[in-house]
XYZ file of C-alpha atoms in Angstrom:
186
model
C -105.585 10.816 138.548
C -102.724 8.182 138.370
C -100.847 7.689 141.324
C -96.939 7.286 141.114
C -95.552 4.196 142.368
C -93.426 6.247 144.736
C -96.245 8.996 145.031
C -96.064 8.012 149.678
C -92.250 9.042 149.708
C -91.083 12.522 148.789
C -87.389 13.085 147.415
C -85.275 13.763 150.589
C -83.742 16.884 151.306
C -81.109 15.160 153.029
C -78.296 16.918 151.877
C -75.516 16.337 154.101
C -75.468 12.830 153.900
C -75.429 13.023 149.806
C -72.658 15.631 149.794
C -70.563 13.443 152.355
C -71.480 10.309 150.296
C -70.171 12.156 147.320
C -67.045 13.736 148.542
C -66.157 10.736 149.652
C -67.082 8.492 145.770
C -65.028 11.254 144.675
C -62.354 10.628 147.194
C -62.102 7.065 147.610
C -61.676 6.618 143.336
C -59.235 8.649 143.662
C -57.273 7.137 146.327
C -57.868 4.000 144.538
C -56.422 4.561 141.171
C -53.538 6.790 143.225
C -52.254 3.253 144.372
C -53.305 1.376 141.265
C -51.534 3.592 138.603
C -48.869 4.750 141.521
C -47.308 2.492 144.117
C -48.613 -1.068 143.063
C -47.809 -0.202 139.247
C -44.532 1.198 140.074
C -43.621 -1.556 143.002
C -45.069 -4.720 140.036
C -42.007 -6.158 137.600
C -44.111 -7.349 134.904
C -46.709 -6.363 132.910
C -48.669 -9.399 133.266
C -47.878 -9.032 136.720
C -49.637 -5.561 137.301
C -52.114 -6.917 134.510
C -53.602 -9.523 136.901
C -53.519 -7.564 139.976
C -55.593 -4.798 138.414
C -58.111 -7.931 137.554
C -57.784 -9.369 140.554
C -58.766 -5.452 141.923
C -61.737 -5.207 139.558
C -62.796 -9.259 140.925
C -62.431 -7.648 144.568
C -63.966 -4.560 144.359
C -66.965 -5.167 142.236
C -67.424 -8.217 142.215
C -68.194 -9.583 146.216
C -70.358 -6.079 146.295
C -73.729 -8.706 146.124
C -72.348 -10.354 149.000
C -71.916 -7.319 151.153
C -75.048 -5.967 150.089
C -76.326 -9.726 151.314
C -74.777 -8.584 154.799
C -76.196 -4.825 155.052
C -79.638 -6.324 153.906
C -79.304 -7.802 157.533
C -78.001 -5.788 159.348
C -79.056 -2.213 158.310
C -76.846 -0.076 160.734
C -73.557 -1.712 159.537
C -71.145 1.181 158.673
C -69.736 -0.021 155.003
C -69.008 3.530 153.782
C -67.138 4.711 156.685
C -65.711 1.103 157.237
C -64.881 0.924 153.409
C -62.997 4.588 154.174
C -60.951 3.041 156.410
C -59.703 0.325 154.323
C -58.970 2.929 151.787
C -57.067 4.828 154.485
C -54.711 1.789 155.288
C -54.126 0.666 151.661
C -53.007 4.301 151.031
C -50.029 3.914 153.971
C -49.256 0.119 152.870
C -48.751 1.375 149.304
C -45.358 2.444 149.248
C -44.073 -0.611 151.389
C -46.281 -3.761 150.295
C -48.214 -3.112 147.236
C -50.349 -6.241 146.939
C -51.439 -5.909 150.281
C -52.568 -2.223 149.912
C -54.248 -3.558 145.905
C -56.731 -6.241 148.096
C -56.879 -4.001 150.939
C -58.007 -0.988 148.551
C -60.049 -3.187 146.785
C -62.277 -4.842 149.689
C -62.496 -0.360 150.641
C -63.843 0.365 146.974
C -66.132 -2.667 147.837
C -67.581 -1.928 150.797
C -67.842 1.786 150.560
C -69.885 1.854 147.321
C -72.337 -0.824 149.126
C -73.290 1.765 151.581
C -73.057 5.198 149.248
C -75.431 3.116 147.231
C -77.712 2.373 150.009
C -77.948 5.555 151.227
C -78.886 7.250 147.630
C -80.847 4.398 146.986
C -83.142 4.994 150.588
C -82.768 8.227 150.764
C -84.070 9.004 147.328
C -87.779 8.828 147.525
C -87.647 7.213 144.235
C -85.739 9.948 141.705
C -82.982 9.218 140.056
C -81.049 12.639 140.560
C -79.773 11.659 143.694
C -77.965 8.195 142.483
C -76.345 10.489 139.951
C -75.088 12.809 141.869
C -73.616 10.193 143.948
C -71.762 8.052 140.829
C -70.858 11.517 138.567
C -68.094 12.298 141.989
C -66.212 9.281 141.480
C -65.621 9.794 137.507
C -63.519 12.683 138.075
C -61.993 10.389 141.316
C -60.701 7.676 139.184
C -59.174 10.773 136.092
C -57.661 12.116 138.785
C -56.606 9.528 140.805
C -55.282 7.774 137.632
C -53.004 10.736 136.528
C -51.627 11.448 140.174
C -51.068 8.395 140.673
C -48.563 8.124 137.241
C -46.234 10.177 138.713
C -45.308 8.351 141.618
C -42.216 6.028 141.855
C -40.980 4.046 144.034
C -37.655 5.952 143.684
C -38.541 9.261 144.987
C -40.725 7.800 148.087
C -40.682 10.352 150.743
C -43.552 9.428 153.793
C -44.970 13.345 153.558
C -46.346 12.451 150.436
C -48.697 9.983 152.361
C -49.760 12.547 154.527
C -52.450 14.437 152.218
C -53.997 10.903 150.916
C -54.289 9.857 154.477
C -56.099 12.714 155.457
C -57.683 12.813 153.009
C -59.204 8.891 153.626
C -59.380 9.431 157.575
C -61.913 12.161 156.629
C -64.330 10.498 154.849
C -64.188 7.877 157.070
C -64.995 10.199 159.771
C -67.760 11.799 157.669
C -69.331 8.490 156.419
C -69.635 7.647 159.788
C -71.243 10.219 161.171
C -73.764 10.627 157.971
C -74.372 6.798 158.588
C -75.523 7.439 162.089
C -77.398 10.901 162.123
C -78.958 9.479 158.523
C -79.341 5.848 159.172
C -80.291 3.438 156.269
């Protein structure tokens, strides 16, 4: 009988961290795109400037993940995902007032969050792919809904109360990711 490479490892049935990171992936991507297509796009005048902003966002959010990965390899208990959610929360609060700073902050938040969620998916998967698939799939829904909701925001109809729900969402995700990281360390 042939032994599978991961036969010593059983898939982890740790549902709380999977649920925490999956929900947070939805929320982080939702909030990032809510900012990008909302206050950032509304606060920037030209399409060339908007295009540069989106390129900068993608460079930071995805290009710097390898650097953060390397740091997390050396510092295993670093709460990357919770820090990412906290940065996205800060970006939400900055977005109506400082769109460029919000863009950079949310991009760093996205990068830190994805590293932490990816680590959790890999460490607790037992060599199975379903855990990563569940984690990743929620982000797609967040991107779509964040884009749709963000396009409805305009600088002229700014109301500070519109920040309450997105801020609470970011804070909730920071807390549950921090708890998941502490309770089920990577």
